[in-house]
PDB file of C-alpha atoms and ligand atoms in Angstrom:
ATOM      1  CA  MET A  77       0.041  -0.011   0.020  1.00  0.00           C
ATOM      2  CA  PRO A  78       1.404   3.313  -1.068  1.00  0.00           C
ATOM      3  CA  GLU A  79       2.419   5.654   1.868  1.00  0.00           C
ATOM      4  CA  LEU A  80       3.616   9.382   1.845  1.00  0.00           C
ATOM      5  CA  PRO A  81       7.029   8.388   0.209  1.00  0.00           C
ATOM      6  CA  GLU A  82       5.492   6.193  -2.473  1.00  0.00           C
ATOM      7  CA  VAL A  83       2.929   8.774  -3.351  1.00  0.00           C
ATOM      8  CA  GLU A  84       5.572  11.480  -3.344  1.00  0.00           C
ATOM      9  CA  THR A  85       7.644   9.575  -5.899  1.00  0.00           C
ATOM     10  CA  GLU A  86       4.638   8.919  -7.898  1.00  0.00           C
ATOM     11  CA  ARG A  87       3.911  12.673  -7.864  1.00  0.00           C
ATOM     12  CA  GLY A  88       7.475  13.595  -9.051  1.00  0.00           C
ATOM     13  CA  ARG A  89       7.241  11.176 -11.956  1.00  0.00           C
ATOM     14  CA  LEU A  90       3.582  12.481 -13.064  1.00  0.00           C
ATOM     15  CA  ALA A  91       4.558  16.081 -12.429  1.00  0.00           C
ATOM     16  CA  ALA A  92       7.555  15.678 -15.016  1.00  0.00           C
ATOM     17  CA  ARG A  93       5.126  14.600 -17.609  1.00  0.00           C
ATOM     18  CA  LEU A  94       1.829  16.172 -16.678  1.00  0.00           C
ATOM     19  CA  GLU A  95       2.647  19.860 -15.906  1.00  0.00           C
ATOM     20  CA  GLY A  96       2.290  22.463 -18.363  1.00  0.00           C
ATOM     21  CA  ARG A  97       0.550  19.881 -20.815  1.00  0.00           C
ATOM     22  CA  ARG A  98      -2.867  19.619 -22.057  1.00  0.00           C
ATOM     23  CA  ILE A  99      -4.936  16.582 -21.829  1.00  0.00           C
ATOM     24  CA  GLY A 100      -5.879  15.766 -25.263  1.00  0.00           C
ATOM     25  CA  SER A 101      -8.363  12.878 -24.256  1.00  0.00           C
ATOM     26  CA  ALA A 102      -9.355  10.941 -21.426  1.00  0.00           C
ATOM     27  CA  ARG A 103     -10.988   7.580 -21.093  1.00  0.00           C
ATOM     28  CA  ILE A 104     -12.044   6.129 -17.643  1.00  0.00           C
ATOM     29  CA  ASP A 105     -13.172   2.517 -17.873  1.00  0.00           C
ATOM     30  CA  ASP A 106     -13.942   1.922 -14.165  1.00  0.00           C
ATOM     31  CA  VAL A 107     -17.222   3.198 -12.441  1.00  0.00           C
ATOM     32  CA  ARG A 108     -15.667   2.606  -8.908  1.00  0.00           C
ATOM     33  CA  LEU A 109     -12.913   5.022  -9.648  1.00  0.00           C
ATOM     34  CA  THR A 110     -15.177   8.186  -9.928  1.00  0.00           C
ATOM     35  CA  ARG A 111     -18.148   6.995  -8.090  1.00  0.00           C
ATOM     36  CA  PRO A 112     -20.796   8.488  -7.460  1.00  0.00           C
ATOM     37  CA  GLU A 113     -19.857  10.522 -10.587  1.00  0.00           C
ATOM     38  CA  ASP A 114     -20.388   9.064 -13.979  1.00  0.00           C
ATOM     39  CA  PRO A 115     -16.563   8.173 -15.159  1.00  0.00           C
ATOM     40  CA  ALA A 116     -17.679   9.231 -18.854  1.00  0.00           C
ATOM     41  CA  LEU A 117     -18.602  12.853 -17.570  1.00  0.00           C
ATOM     42  CA  VAL A 118     -15.569  13.192 -15.464  1.00  0.00           C
ATOM     43  CA  ALA A 119     -13.548  12.077 -18.560  1.00  0.00           C
ATOM     44  CA  ALA A 120     -15.252  14.633 -20.519  1.00  0.00           C
ATOM     45  CA  ARG A 121     -14.288  17.447 -18.129  1.00  0.00           C
ATOM     46  CA  LEU A 122     -10.598  16.436 -18.182  1.00  0.00           C
ATOM     47  CA  ALA A 123     -10.337  16.321 -21.995  1.00  0.00           C
ATOM     48  CA  GLY A 124      -8.876  19.803 -23.102  1.00  0.00           C
ATOM     49  CA  GLU A 125      -7.763  20.874 -19.790  1.00  0.00           C
ATOM     50  CA  ARG A 126      -3.998  22.111 -19.265  1.00  0.00           C
ATOM     51  CA  VAL A 127      -2.329  20.740 -16.244  1.00  0.00           C
ATOM     52  CA  ALA A 128      -1.109  23.741 -13.901  1.00  0.00           C
ATOM     53  CA  GLY A 129       0.467  21.435 -11.281  1.00  0.00           C
ATOM     54  CA  VAL A 130       0.846  18.267  -9.488  1.00  0.00           C
ATOM     55  CA  GLU A 131       1.017  18.352  -5.924  1.00  0.00           C
ATOM     56  CA  ARG A 132       0.824  15.800  -2.840  1.00  0.00           C
ATOM     57  CA  ARG A 133      -1.145  16.074   0.382  1.00  0.00           C
ATOM     58  CA  GLY A 134      -0.766  13.206   2.797  1.00  0.00           C
ATOM     59  CA  LYS A 135      -1.522  10.226   0.513  1.00  0.00           C
ATOM     60  CA  TYR A 136      -3.520  12.108  -2.146  1.00  0.00           C
ATOM     61  CA  LEU A 137      -2.241  13.232  -5.323  1.00  0.00           C
ATOM     62  CA  VAL A 138      -3.561  16.722  -5.989  1.00  0.00           C
ATOM     63  CA  ILE A 139      -3.674  17.508  -9.786  1.00  0.00           C
ATOM     64  CA  ARG A 140      -4.690  21.272 -10.359  1.00  0.00           C
ATOM     65  CA  LEU A 141      -5.985  22.159 -13.753  1.00  0.00           C
ATOM     66  CA  ASP A 142      -5.754  25.711 -15.429  1.00  0.00           C
ATOM     67  CA  GLN A 143      -9.547  26.370 -15.223  1.00  0.00           C
ATOM     68  CA  GLY A 144      -9.568  25.715 -11.503  1.00  0.00           C
ATOM     69  CA  ASP A 145     -10.816  22.151 -11.243  1.00  0.00           C
ATOM     70  CA  VAL A 146      -8.754  19.827  -9.221  1.00  0.00           C
ATOM     71  CA  LEU A 147      -8.468  16.023  -9.818  1.00  0.00           C
ATOM     72  CA  VAL A 148      -7.751  14.518  -6.414  1.00  0.00           C
ATOM     73  CA  VAL A 149      -6.463  10.909  -6.642  1.00  0.00           C
ATOM     74  CA  HIS A 150      -5.948   8.395  -4.049  1.00  0.00           C
ATOM     75  CA  LEU A 151      -4.101   5.398  -4.969  1.00  0.00           C
ATOM     76  CA  ARG A 152      -5.270   3.401  -1.870  1.00  0.00           C
ATOM     77  CA  MET A 153      -3.975  -0.287  -2.169  1.00  0.00           C
ATOM     78  CA  THR A 154      -2.534  -0.855  -5.711  1.00  0.00           C
ATOM     79  CA  GLY A 155      -3.227   2.249  -7.701  1.00  0.00           C
ATOM     80  CA  SER A 156      -0.220   3.676  -9.654  1.00  0.00           C
ATOM     81  CA  PHE A 157       0.444   5.709 -12.928  1.00  0.00           C
ATOM     82  CA  ARG A 158       2.228   4.043 -15.785  1.00  0.00           C
ATOM     83  CA  TYR A 159       3.908   5.441 -18.979  1.00  0.00           C
ATOM     84  CA  GLU A 160       4.024   2.223 -20.890  1.00  0.00           C
ATOM     85  CA  PRO A 161       0.861   0.154 -21.684  1.00  0.00           C
ATOM     86  CA  ALA A 162       0.082  -2.149 -18.433  1.00  0.00           C
ATOM     87  CA  SER A 163      -2.378  -4.643 -17.408  1.00  0.00           C
ATOM     88  CA  HIS A 164      -5.349  -3.765 -15.227  1.00  0.00           C
ATOM     89  CA  GLU A 165      -5.543  -0.327 -16.543  1.00  0.00           C
ATOM     90  CA  ARG A 166      -8.561   1.693 -15.392  1.00  0.00           C
ATOM     91  CA  ALA A 167      -8.025   5.117 -17.078  1.00  0.00           C
ATOM     92  CA  VAL A 168      -5.874   6.601 -19.799  1.00  0.00           C
ATOM     93  CA  LEU A 169      -4.985   9.933 -20.512  1.00  0.00           C
ATOM     94  CA  GLU A 170      -3.421  11.086 -23.765  1.00  0.00           C
ATOM     95  CA  LEU A 171      -1.470  14.367 -23.780  1.00  0.00           C
ATOM     96  CA  ASP A 172      -1.001  16.964 -26.401  1.00  0.00           C
ATOM     97  CA  ASP A 173       2.643  16.078 -26.863  1.00  0.00           C
ATOM     98  CA  GLY A 174       1.877  12.416 -27.493  1.00  0.00           C
ATOM     99  CA  THR A 175       2.474  10.947 -24.046  1.00  0.00           C
ATOM    100  CA  ARG A 176       0.080   8.358 -22.916  1.00  0.00           C
ATOM    101  CA  ILE A 177      -0.470   8.008 -19.102  1.00  0.00           C
ATOM    102  CA  ALA A 178      -2.459   4.874 -17.758  1.00  0.00           C
ATOM    103  CA  TYR A 179      -3.473   4.658 -14.379  1.00  0.00           C
ATOM    104  CA  ARG A 180      -3.317   0.875 -13.236  1.00  0.00           C
ATOM    105  CA  ASP A 181      -5.054  -0.486 -10.244  1.00  0.00           C
ATOM    106  CA  LEU A 182      -5.317  -4.330  -9.672  1.00  0.00           C
ATOM    107  CA  ARG A 183      -7.482  -4.235  -6.563  1.00  0.00           C
ATOM    108  CA  ARG A 184      -9.795  -1.304  -7.795  1.00  0.00           C
ATOM    109  CA  PHE A 185      -9.829   0.690  -4.422  1.00  0.00           C
ATOM    110  CA  GLY A 186      -8.222   3.833  -5.821  1.00  0.00           C
ATOM    111  CA  THR A 187     -10.329   6.872  -6.197  1.00  0.00           C
ATOM    112  CA  TRP A 188     -10.420   9.799  -8.628  1.00  0.00           C
ATOM    113  CA  ALA A 189     -12.483  12.849  -7.363  1.00  0.00           C
ATOM    114  CA  LEU A 190     -12.720  15.863  -9.749  1.00  0.00           C
ATOM    115  CA  LEU A 191     -13.699  18.836  -7.509  1.00  0.00           C
ATOM    116  CA  ASP A 192     -14.632  22.323  -8.039  1.00  0.00           C
ATOM    117  CA  PRO A 193     -12.079  24.854  -6.931  1.00  0.00           C
ATOM    118  CA  ASP A 194     -14.103  25.755  -3.746  1.00  0.00           C
ATOM    119  CA  GLU A 195     -14.475  22.181  -2.690  1.00  0.00           C
ATOM    120  CA  VAL A 196     -10.803  21.197  -2.642  1.00  0.00           C
ATOM    121  CA  ASP A 197      -9.594  22.791   0.772  1.00  0.00           C
ATOM    122  CA  GLU A 198     -12.640  21.368   2.643  1.00  0.00           C
ATOM    123  CA  TYR A 199     -12.230  17.957   0.956  1.00  0.00           C
ATOM    124  CA  LEU A 200      -8.661  17.656   2.291  1.00  0.00           C
ATOM    125  CA  ARG A 201      -9.128  19.593   5.587  1.00  0.00           C
ATOM    126  CA  ILE A 202     -11.787  17.246   6.953  1.00  0.00           C
ATOM    127  CA  ARG A 203      -9.598  13.990   6.013  1.00  0.00           C
ATOM    128  CA  LEU A 204      -6.044  15.202   6.776  1.00  0.00           C
ATOM    129  CA  GLY A 205      -4.033  16.532   9.776  1.00  0.00           C
ATOM    130  CA  PRO A 206      -0.812  18.521   9.026  1.00  0.00           C
ATOM    131  CA  GLU A 207       1.842  17.295   6.702  1.00  0.00           C
ATOM    132  CA  PRO A 208       4.622  15.643   8.753  1.00  0.00           C
ATOM    133  CA  LEU A 209       7.380  17.387   6.785  1.00  0.00           C
ATOM    134  CA  GLY A 210       5.631  20.852   7.062  1.00  0.00           C
ATOM    135  CA  ARG A 211       5.810  23.544   9.762  1.00  0.00           C
ATOM    136  CA  ALA A 212       2.222  22.902  11.163  1.00  0.00           C
ATOM    137  CA  PHE A 213       3.451  19.507  12.387  1.00  0.00           C
ATOM    138  CA  THR A 214       4.607  20.636  15.800  1.00  0.00           C
ATOM    139  CA  VAL A 215       5.286  18.785  19.184  1.00  0.00           C
ATOM    140  CA  PRO A 216       2.518  20.734  20.706  1.00  0.00           C
ATOM    141  CA  PHE A 217       0.227  19.853  18.016  1.00  0.00           C
ATOM    142  CA  LEU A 218       1.005  16.228  18.291  1.00  0.00           C
ATOM    143  CA  ALA A 219       0.704  16.393  21.907  1.00  0.00           C
ATOM    144  CA  ARG A 220      -2.787  17.658  21.917  1.00  0.00           C
ATOM    145  CA  ARG A 221      -3.850  15.045  19.470  1.00  0.00           C
ATOM    146  CA  LEU A 222      -2.499  12.284  21.648  1.00  0.00           C
ATOM    147  CA  GLU A 223      -3.644  13.651  25.009  1.00  0.00           C
ATOM    148  CA  GLY A 224      -5.980  11.413  26.979  1.00  0.00           C
ATOM    149  CA  ARG A 225      -6.085   8.755  24.054  1.00  0.00           C
ATOM    150  CA  ARG A 226      -5.939   5.062  25.394  1.00  0.00           C
ATOM    151  CA  ALA A 227      -5.667   3.744  21.790  1.00  0.00           C
ATOM    152  CA  PRO A 228      -1.994   2.126  20.997  1.00  0.00           C
ATOM    153  CA  ILE A 229       0.309   4.688  19.801  1.00  0.00           C
ATOM    154  CA  LYS A 230       0.476   2.867  16.619  1.00  0.00           C
ATOM    155  CA  ALA A 231      -3.077   2.991  15.878  1.00  0.00           C
ATOM    156  CA  ALA A 232      -2.999   6.945  16.861  1.00  0.00           C
ATOM    157  CA  ILE A 233      -0.442   7.871  14.241  1.00  0.00           C
ATOM    158  CA  LEU A 234      -2.079   5.608  11.490  1.00  0.00           C
ATOM    159  CA  ASP A 235      -5.167   8.195  11.912  1.00  0.00           C
ATOM    160  CA  GLN A 236      -4.618  10.528   9.006  1.00  0.00           C
ATOM    161  CA  ARG A 237      -6.129  13.419  11.031  1.00  0.00           C
ATOM    162  CA  THR A 238      -3.276  13.227  13.436  1.00  0.00           C
ATOM    163  CA  VAL A 239      -0.686  13.128  10.870  1.00  0.00           C
ATOM    164  CA  ALA A 240      -1.060  12.807   7.017  1.00  0.00           C
ATOM    165  CA  GLY A 241       0.557  10.167   5.139  1.00  0.00           C
ATOM    166  CA  LEU A 242       1.671   7.390   7.305  1.00  0.00           C
ATOM    167  CA  GLY A 243       0.740   3.708   6.692  1.00  0.00           C
ATOM    168  CA  ASN A 244       1.644   0.538   8.244  1.00  0.00           C
ATOM    169  CA  ILE A 245       5.343   0.564   7.211  1.00  0.00           C
ATOM    170  CA  TYR A 246       6.631   4.034   7.964  1.00  0.00           C
ATOM    171  CA  ALA A 247       4.471   4.068  11.305  1.00  0.00           C
ATOM    172  CA  ASP A 248       6.390   1.039  12.400  1.00  0.00           C
ATOM    173  CA  GLU A 249       9.741   2.487  11.153  1.00  0.00           C
ATOM    174  CA  ALA A 250       9.016   5.974  12.765  1.00  0.00           C
ATOM    175  CA  LEU A 251       8.149   4.121  16.419  1.00  0.00           C
ATOM    176  CA  TRP A 252      11.400   2.329  16.244  1.00  0.00           C
ATOM    177  CA  HIS A 253      13.244   5.462  15.426  1.00  0.00           C
ATOM    178  CA  ALA A 254      11.564   6.956  18.556  1.00  0.00           C
ATOM    179  CA  ARG A 255      12.377   4.007  20.613  1.00  0.00           C
ATOM    180  CA  ILE A 256       8.395   3.824  21.469  1.00  0.00           C
ATOM    181  CA  HIS A 257       6.642   0.500  21.785  1.00  0.00           C
ATOM    182  CA  PRO A 258       3.880   0.335  19.294  1.00  0.00           C
ATOM    183  CA  LEU A 259       1.263  -0.784  22.004  1.00  0.00           C
ATOM    184  CA  ARG A 260       1.877   1.800  24.312  1.00  0.00           C
ATOM    185  CA  ALA A 261      -1.025   3.955  24.982  1.00  0.00           C
ATOM    186  CA  ALA A 262      -1.070   7.200  22.915  1.00  0.00           C
ATOM    187  CA  GLY A 263      -2.080   9.470  26.098  1.00  0.00           C
ATOM    188  CA  GLU A 264       0.728   7.979  28.246  1.00  0.00           C
ATOM    189  CA  LEU A 265       3.731   9.364  26.217  1.00  0.00           C
ATOM    190  CA  ARG A 266       5.933  11.498  28.055  1.00  0.00           C
ATOM    191  CA  PRO A 267       6.796  15.015  26.423  1.00  0.00           C
ATOM    192  CA  ASP A 268      10.283  13.802  25.411  1.00  0.00           C
ATOM    193  CA  GLN A 269       8.700  10.904  23.897  1.00  0.00           C
ATOM    194  CA  ILE A 270       6.345  12.940  21.787  1.00  0.00           C
ATOM    195  CA  ALA A 271       9.199  15.086  20.588  1.00  0.00           C
ATOM    196  CA  ALA A 272      11.115  11.787  19.733  1.00  0.00           C
ATOM    197  CA  LEU A 273       8.129  10.505  17.882  1.00  0.00           C
ATOM    198  CA  ARG A 274       7.702  13.757  15.709  1.00  0.00           C
ATOM    199  CA  THR A 275      11.444  13.463  14.705  1.00  0.00           C
ATOM    200  CA  GLY A 276      11.146   9.629  14.180  1.00  0.00           C
ATOM    201  CA  ILE A 277       8.087  10.067  11.703  1.00  0.00           C
ATOM    202  CA  ARG A 278       9.975  12.809   9.942  1.00  0.00           C
ATOM    203  CA  SER A 279      13.173  10.620   9.637  1.00  0.00           C
ATOM    204  CA  ALA A 280      11.370   7.629   8.422  1.00  0.00           C
ATOM    205  CA  LEU A 281       9.440   9.471   5.714  1.00  0.00           C
ATOM    206  CA  ARG A 282      12.701  11.330   4.611  1.00  0.00           C
ATOM    207  CA  ARG A 283      14.425   8.242   4.277  1.00  0.00           C
ATOM    208  CA  GLY A 284      11.636   6.676   2.179  1.00  0.00           C
ATOM    209  CA  ILE A 285      11.414   9.599  -0.185  1.00  0.00           C
ATOM    210  CA  ARG A 286      15.104   9.592  -0.799  1.00  0.00           C
ATOM    211  CA  ARG A 287      14.894   5.816  -1.581  1.00  0.00           C
ATOM    212  CA  GLN A 288      11.878   6.411  -3.979  1.00  0.00           C
ATOM    213  CA  GLY A 289       9.607   4.574  -1.551  1.00  0.00           C
ATOM    214  CA  ALA A 290       9.388   0.794  -0.934  1.00  0.00           C
ATOM    215  CA  ASP A 291       9.011  -1.937  -3.705  1.00  0.00           C
ATOM    216  CA  LEU A 292       7.467  -4.720  -2.170  1.00  0.00           C
ATOM    217  CA  GLY A 293       8.114  -7.120  -4.903  1.00  0.00           C
ATOM    218  CA  ASP A 294       4.635  -6.876  -6.806  1.00  0.00           C
ATOM    219  CA  GLY A 295       6.244  -4.210  -9.167  1.00  0.00           C
ATOM    220  CA  THR A 296       3.659  -1.540  -8.531  1.00  0.00           C
ATOM    221  CA  TYR A 297       6.161   0.773  -6.966  1.00  0.00           C
ATOM    222  CA  ALA A 298       9.300  -0.556  -9.097  1.00  0.00           C
ATOM    223  CA  GLY A 299      12.387   1.299  -8.494  1.00  0.00           C
ATOM    224  CA  GLY A 300      11.941   2.035  -4.900  1.00  0.00           C
ATOM    225  CA  ARG A 301      14.726   0.904  -2.678  1.00  0.00           C
ATOM    226  CA  MET A 302      13.446   1.520   0.847  1.00  0.00           C
ATOM    227  CA  GLN A 303      12.599  -2.318   1.287  1.00  0.00           C
ATOM    228  CA  HIS A 304      16.213  -2.798   1.877  1.00  0.00           C
ATOM    229  CA  GLU A 305      16.700  -0.499   4.657  1.00  0.00           C
ATOM    230  CA  PHE A 306      13.721  -1.365   6.905  1.00  0.00           C
ATOM    231  CA  ARG A 307      14.579  -1.153  10.442  1.00  0.00           C
ATOM    232  CA  VAL A 308      11.747  -3.515  11.624  1.00  0.00           C
ATOM    233  CA  TYR A 309       9.163  -3.844   9.078  1.00  0.00           C
ATOM    234  CA  GLY A 310       8.755  -7.324   8.061  1.00  0.00           C
ATOM    235  CA  ARG A 311      11.993  -8.474   9.860  1.00  0.00           C
ATOM    236  CA  THR A 312      10.573 -11.011  12.489  1.00  0.00           C
ATOM    237  CA  GLY A 313      13.540 -12.972  14.249  1.00  0.00           C
ATOM    238  CA  GLU A 314      16.299 -10.727  12.742  1.00  0.00           C
ATOM    239  CA  GLY A 315      18.655  -8.713  15.250  1.00  0.00           C
ATOM    240  CA  CYS A 316      17.619  -4.985  15.890  1.00  0.00           C
ATOM    241  CA  ASP A 317      20.146  -2.543  13.989  1.00  0.00           C
ATOM    242  CA  ARG A 318      20.369  -0.729  17.457  1.00  0.00           C
ATOM    243  CA  CYS A 319      20.573  -3.169  20.178  1.00  0.00           C
ATOM    244  CA  GLY A 320      20.860  -6.626  18.627  1.00  0.00           C
ATOM    245  CA  THR A 321      17.493  -8.055  20.158  1.00  0.00           C
ATOM    246  CA  PRO A 322      15.331 -10.013  17.790  1.00  0.00           C
ATOM    247  CA  ILE A 323      12.780  -8.109  16.013  1.00  0.00           C
ATOM    248  CA  GLU A 324       9.199  -9.347  17.121  1.00  0.00           C
ATOM    249  CA  LYS A 325       5.754  -8.955  15.429  1.00  0.00           C
ATOM    250  CA  THR A 326       2.513  -8.370  17.060  1.00  0.00           C
ATOM    251  CA  ARG A 327      -0.840  -6.743  16.275  1.00  0.00           C
ATOM    252  CA  ALA A 328      -1.780  -2.932  16.844  1.00  0.00           C
ATOM    253  CA  GLY A 329      -4.809  -1.249  15.547  1.00  0.00           C
ATOM    254  CA  GLY A 330      -5.731  -4.539  13.657  1.00  0.00           C
ATOM    255  CA  ARG A 331      -2.361  -4.384  11.720  1.00  0.00           C
ATOM    256  CA  GLY A 332       0.626  -6.711  11.828  1.00  0.00           C
ATOM    257  CA  THR A 333       3.152  -4.628  13.601  1.00  0.00           C
ATOM    258  CA  TRP A 334       6.868  -4.985  13.973  1.00  0.00           C
ATOM    259  CA  TYR A 335       9.255  -3.711  16.799  1.00  0.00           C
ATOM    260  CA  CYS A 336      12.182  -4.153  18.921  1.00  0.00           C
ATOM    261  CA  PRO A 337      11.282  -5.474  22.352  1.00  0.00           C
ATOM    262  CA  GLY A 338      14.768  -4.468  23.542  1.00  0.00           C
ATOM    263  CA  CYS A 339      14.749  -0.683  22.867  1.00  0.00           C
ATOM    264  CA  GLN A 340      11.134   0.229  22.222  1.00  0.00           C
ATOM    265  CA  LEU A 341       9.628   0.704  25.579  1.00  0.00           C
TER     266      LEU A 341
HETATM  267 ZN1   ZN B  43      16.551  -2.812  19.567  1.00  0.00          ZN
END
C-alpha cells in the first residue's frame, strides 16, 4: 500500500510529464474510480484541460487544472500511474505531446474525485491533519492530538487526522526511530517521547522519499529501494540494528506490527 514516500515518488514522475501539458483525451473505464460521478462525465471534463500543477497532500495526489478544477487521486492499495501499456488499466490520459499516461489498479480501491475549486480545501481538511514534513506538524500539535487517548500509539499515528501520510510500514519505522513500543497508550507518552516521535516520523518518511519509496516485490512501485533499509518492518527474528535483540511481530490497531522488544519501551 503506497504511503507518503511512494505517493511523493509517483507525484514527481507524474509532474514531470503532466505539468504544463494539455490533456488531449481522457478515458475512464471503471465506475468505481469516480463514483458517485459518472466516469464518462469526469473524462469529458478532463479532456482539453491544461495541467497547472501536480501536488501531494498526505497520500493524495492533487492535480490542479488551469480552469480551476482539481483532480484528487487516492491510490489506496494498488493504484499507480504507468507510462507504458500495462495490465489492469482503469483510465488513460493522452497528452497534447503524444504522451500516454495510464492509471493501473489491480485491486480497484483507488479513487479519482474531480472537484470544483471551492470544494478542494474542505475535502482535504476534513480528512487530513498536517503534513509531517511541514511546519504545522509541531510537538504541541501532536501532544494535543494524543492527549487522553488510550488507543495504542501505532493506531493513533495511523489516523490521517493526526498526521497525514503514514501507513503501516512507516508507522512501524517511525516508532523504532523514536524508541516507543507500538502498543503503548497514546496518552501515556512523556513530552520527550512525543518530541522523539515527531522526529522519528520525519526521519522515516525522509528516508523513504530519498529511496523513492518501497518496492514490496509486486512491481507496483518499481524502482523503490526503501525495502532494503527497513529497521523493523517485516523483519521478524532478525537482530535490531540498534541493540541486537530479535525483532518481534504483534498486532496493533488491527495491523501486523513489527518492533524491537529490547529498545522500544
Ligand atoms: Zn533494539
